[in-house]
Short mmCIF file of C-alpha atoms in Angstrom, two decimals:
data_model
loop_
_atom_site.label_atom_id
_atom_site.label_comp_id
_atom_site.label_asym_id
_atom_site.label_seq_id
_atom_site.Cartn_x
_atom_site.Cartn_y
_atom_site.Cartn_z
CA GLU A 729 1.95 42.46 -1.22
CA PRO A 730 3.48 41.51 2.12
CA GLU A 731 4.15 37.84 2.67
CA VAL A 732 5.51 35.43 5.22
CA THR A 733 8.94 34.10 4.31
CA GLN A 734 10.71 30.99 5.57
CA THR A 735 14.29 29.82 5.39
CA PRO A 736 15.68 27.44 4.41
CA SER A 737 13.30 25.97 1.86
CA HIS A 738 14.79 22.53 2.47
CA GLN A 739 16.85 21.33 5.43
CA VAL A 740 18.52 17.95 5.64
CA THR A 741 19.90 16.85 8.97
CA GLN A 742 21.14 13.80 10.78
CA MET A 743 19.04 12.20 13.49
CA GLY A 744 19.91 13.68 16.87
CA GLN A 745 21.03 17.01 15.50
CA GLU A 746 19.46 20.33 16.38
CA VAL A 747 17.73 22.36 13.68
CA ILE A 748 16.40 25.88 13.65
CA LEU A 749 13.74 26.81 11.17
CA ARG A 750 13.36 30.49 10.49
CA CYS A 751 10.36 32.58 9.62
CA VAL A 752 9.84 36.25 8.95
CA PRO A 753 6.16 37.04 9.58
CA ILE A 754 4.33 39.95 7.99
CA SER A 755 5.54 43.06 9.73
CA ASN A 756 2.37 44.32 11.42
CA HIS A 757 1.21 40.90 12.53
CA LEU A 758 1.17 40.03 16.20
CA TYR A 759 0.22 36.36 16.24
CA PHE A 760 2.56 33.69 15.03
CA TYR A 761 2.12 29.99 14.47
CA TRP A 762 3.95 26.86 13.47
CA TYR A 763 2.36 23.90 11.75
CA ARG A 764 3.72 20.74 10.27
CA GLN A 765 2.58 18.47 7.50
CA ILE A 766 4.00 15.00 7.25
CA LEU A 767 4.16 13.97 3.60
CA GLY A 768 0.74 13.06 2.30
CA GLN A 769 -1.00 13.83 5.57
CA LYS A 770 -3.01 16.71 6.94
CA VAL A 771 -1.63 19.88 8.39
CA GLU A 772 -1.18 19.75 12.17
CA PHE A 773 -1.04 22.66 14.56
CA LEU A 774 2.09 22.88 16.68
CA VAL A 775 2.11 26.15 18.56
CA SER A 776 0.81 29.70 18.67
CA PHE A 777 2.82 32.66 19.98
CA TYR A 778 1.72 36.08 21.07
CA ASN A 779 3.25 38.84 23.13
CA ASN A 780 6.54 36.97 23.39
CA GLU A 781 5.08 33.85 24.85
CA ILE A 782 3.40 30.65 23.83
CA SER A 783 -0.38 31.01 23.76
CA GLU A 784 -1.25 27.45 22.95
CA LYS A 785 0.56 24.29 21.97
CA SER A 786 -0.51 20.88 20.79
CA GLU A 787 0.50 17.47 22.08
CA ILE A 788 3.04 17.26 19.29
CA PHE A 789 4.92 20.26 20.67
CA ASP A 790 6.89 18.46 23.36
CA ASP A 791 10.10 19.40 25.15
CA GLN A 792 12.10 18.82 21.99
CA PHE A 793 10.50 21.87 20.43
CA SER A 794 10.90 25.51 21.30
CA VAL A 795 9.99 28.79 19.67
CA GLU A 796 11.53 32.19 19.91
CA ARG A 797 11.18 35.66 18.55
CA PRO A 798 14.79 36.74 18.93
CA ASP A 799 14.28 40.16 17.40
CA GLY A 800 11.49 42.26 15.94
CA SER A 801 11.27 40.34 12.71
CA ASN A 802 12.21 36.68 13.04
CA PHE A 803 10.22 33.83 14.53
CA THR A 804 12.08 30.56 14.94
CA LEU A 805 11.23 26.94 15.63
CA LYS A 806 13.99 24.85 17.19
CA ILE A 807 14.01 21.09 17.34
CA ARG A 808 16.66 20.04 19.84
CA SER A 809 17.35 16.46 18.88
CA THR A 810 15.68 15.52 15.65
CA LYS A 811 14.04 12.17 15.12
CA LEU A 812 13.20 10.44 11.88
CA GLU A 813 9.52 11.16 12.45
CA ASP A 814 10.22 14.89 12.54
CA SER A 815 10.63 14.76 8.77
CA ALA A 816 7.83 16.97 7.46
CA MET A 817 6.99 20.28 5.89
CA TYR A 818 6.94 22.98 8.52
CA PHE A 819 4.76 26.00 7.89
CA CYS A 820 4.99 29.29 9.68
CA ALA A 821 1.93 31.55 9.71
CA SER A 822 1.10 34.96 11.06
CA GLY A 823 -2.05 36.96 11.64
CA THR A 824 -3.20 40.33 12.86
CA SER A 825 -5.60 38.89 15.36
CA GLY A 826 -5.88 35.84 17.54
CA SER A 827 -9.51 35.69 16.63
CA TYR A 828 -10.96 34.77 13.28
CA ASN A 829 -8.87 36.57 10.76
CA GLU A 830 -7.22 34.32 8.28
CA GLN A 831 -3.65 33.33 8.88
CA PHE A 832 -1.09 33.96 6.19
CA PHE A 833 1.12 30.97 5.62
CA GLY A 834 4.72 30.95 4.56
CA PRO A 835 5.94 28.69 1.76
CA GLY A 836 7.18 26.09 4.22
CA THR A 837 10.49 24.44 5.06
CA ARG A 838 10.87 20.80 4.14
CA LEU A 839 12.81 19.07 6.90
CA THR A 840 14.39 15.72 6.11
CA VAL A 841 15.91 13.78 8.98
CA LEU A 842 18.27 10.99 7.97
CA ALA B 356 -13.97 12.59 17.16
CA GLN B 357 -12.46 14.38 14.21
CA LYS B 358 -12.88 18.13 14.32
CA ILE B 359 -12.88 18.42 10.54
CA THR B 360 -13.97 15.71 8.14
CA GLN B 361 -13.38 15.77 4.42
CA THR B 362 -14.84 12.62 2.94
CA GLN B 363 -13.64 13.06 -0.64
CA PRO B 364 -9.98 12.08 -0.97
CA GLY B 365 -10.07 12.87 -4.68
CA MET B 366 -12.37 14.72 -7.06
CA PHE B 367 -12.40 15.30 -10.80
CA VAL B 368 -14.15 18.14 -12.58
CA GLN B 369 -14.36 19.20 -16.18
CA GLU B 370 -12.86 22.57 -16.98
CA LYS B 371 -15.45 25.39 -16.75
CA GLU B 372 -17.77 23.28 -14.63
CA ALA B 373 -18.57 23.92 -10.97
CA VAL B 374 -17.43 21.57 -8.22
CA THR B 375 -18.33 21.19 -4.55
CA LEU B 376 -15.80 20.01 -2.00
CA ASP B 377 -17.37 18.69 1.17
CA CYS B 378 -16.42 19.59 4.71
CA THR B 379 -18.16 18.82 7.98
CA TYR B 380 -17.00 19.97 11.37
CA ASP B 381 -17.52 19.16 14.99
CA THR B 382 -17.61 21.74 17.74
CA SER B 383 -19.71 22.63 20.75
CA ASP B 384 -18.39 26.18 20.79
CA PRO B 385 -20.94 28.70 19.44
CA SER B 386 -18.12 30.90 18.12
CA TYR B 387 -15.82 29.48 15.54
CA GLY B 388 -14.30 30.21 12.17
CA LEU B 389 -14.14 28.03 9.10
CA PHE B 390 -11.46 28.31 6.44
CA TRP B 391 -10.53 26.79 3.14
CA TYR B 392 -6.95 26.60 1.91
CA LYS B 393 -5.50 25.52 -1.40
CA GLN B 394 -2.22 23.67 -1.57
CA PRO B 395 -0.78 23.36 -5.09
CA SER B 396 1.87 20.79 -5.90
CA SER B 397 4.49 23.40 -5.04
CA GLY B 398 3.46 22.99 -1.39
CA GLU B 399 2.49 26.43 -0.18
CA MET B 400 -0.79 27.00 1.65
CA ILE B 401 -3.02 29.61 0.04
CA PHE B 402 -5.95 31.07 1.95
CA LEU B 403 -9.16 31.02 -0.08
CA ILE B 404 -12.16 31.89 2.01
CA TYR B 405 -13.39 32.38 5.55
CA GLN B 406 -16.79 31.96 7.22
CA GLY B 407 -17.56 33.05 10.76
CA SER B 408 -20.10 31.09 12.76
CA TYR B 409 -22.25 34.17 13.26
CA ASP B 410 -22.12 35.32 9.68
CA GLN B 411 -25.62 35.40 8.26
CA GLN B 412 -24.61 35.12 4.65
CA ASN B 413 -22.45 32.59 2.88
CA ALA B 414 -18.96 33.87 2.19
CA THR B 415 -17.91 34.48 -1.39
CA GLU B 416 -14.54 35.35 -2.88
CA GLY B 417 -14.51 35.53 -6.64
CA ARG B 418 -15.10 32.03 -7.99
CA TYR B 419 -15.09 30.58 -4.49
CA SER B 420 -18.14 30.40 -2.28
CA LEU B 421 -18.76 28.64 0.97
CA ASN B 422 -22.03 26.80 1.40
CA PHE B 423 -22.45 27.18 5.14
CA GLN B 424 -25.15 25.03 6.71
CA LYS B 425 -24.81 25.60 10.41
CA ALA B 426 -27.42 23.12 11.60
CA ARG B 427 -25.78 20.38 9.59
CA LYS B 428 -22.30 21.57 10.58
CA SER B 429 -21.14 21.64 7.03
CA ALA B 430 -19.02 24.17 5.19
CA ASN B 431 -18.68 23.02 1.62
CA LEU B 432 -16.49 24.90 -0.82
CA VAL B 433 -17.97 25.60 -4.22
CA ILE B 434 -15.63 26.49 -7.05
CA SER B 435 -17.42 27.84 -10.08
CA ALA B 436 -16.06 27.77 -13.62
CA SER B 437 -13.14 25.49 -12.78
CA GLN B 438 -9.79 26.27 -14.33
CA LEU B 439 -6.80 24.01 -14.90
CA GLY B 440 -4.93 25.99 -12.28
CA ASP B 441 -7.47 24.92 -9.68
CA SER B 442 -5.93 21.45 -9.62
CA ALA B 443 -4.54 21.15 -6.10
CA MET B 444 -5.19 19.82 -2.61
CA TYR B 445 -7.91 21.65 -0.74
CA PHE B 446 -8.01 21.74 3.04
CA CYS B 447 -10.91 22.74 5.22
CA ALA B 448 -9.96 24.11 8.64
CA MET B 449 -11.65 25.32 11.77
CA ARG B 450 -10.60 27.62 14.54
CA GLU B 451 -12.39 27.62 17.88
CA PRO B 452 -11.62 29.62 21.01
CA ALA B 453 -12.48 26.70 23.26
CA GLY B 454 -9.61 24.81 21.75
CA GLY B 455 -7.28 27.64 22.65
CA ASN B 456 -7.52 29.13 19.20
CA GLN B 457 -5.96 26.09 17.67
CA PHE B 458 -6.45 25.38 14.03
CA TYR B 459 -7.82 22.00 13.02
CA PHE B 460 -7.34 20.82 9.48
CA GLY B 461 -9.11 18.12 7.53
CA THR B 462 -7.28 15.45 5.58
CA GLY B 463 -7.82 17.32 2.33
CA THR B 464 -9.38 16.70 -1.06
CA SER B 465 -7.28 16.39 -4.17
CA LEU B 466 -9.01 18.19 -7.03
CA THR B 467 -8.08 17.49 -10.62
CA VAL B 468 -9.48 19.70 -13.35
CA ILE B 469 -9.77 17.91 -16.66
CA PRO B 470 -9.41 19.91 -19.87
#
């Protein structure tokens, strides 16, 4: 069964450093998403991406964040200068439709900023 | 106002019993989708069930069913015949076009199945 994959599973970085979180969505999916979940809190939407551009982004997704689909398979989230409060689990998801189909989530990348 | 409200931070259920996890939502959009996800201690998000706002019947997926009461804006998850492996966090979520197809999650309910 196809699945969304994410690498690395755990990333530790120093405050102020740039990190790139990688995701490989399911191959025939066209809609891609990033979410984050701060430990013990609810999942928060960050950004949606379709047709090589951002469709929607939340208030959390400020200028420190960017997304890219550098090739036909990867979908990346870059944080330019990490802050302590960026420590969270980051989930990538993909879907076949921007409408009401369920999104398939990846296993997440735990980002720890020291 | 919160888009999704889950008022039960923690629930316990005896193995083989049924349990209902509450979820209420807030939207003025007539078209929306409601979802339930399971998050085990390992951290991944597992899709369980989906209900569209125009669906006439309550969604069911195996032991999971969604008690959709549109007028009350509630979308409770019912798990029948609970199993030990059902112990996890459960998140209710909503997607609405008016919000730019964003996904709003509730704060979750931690379910513990007791043998």
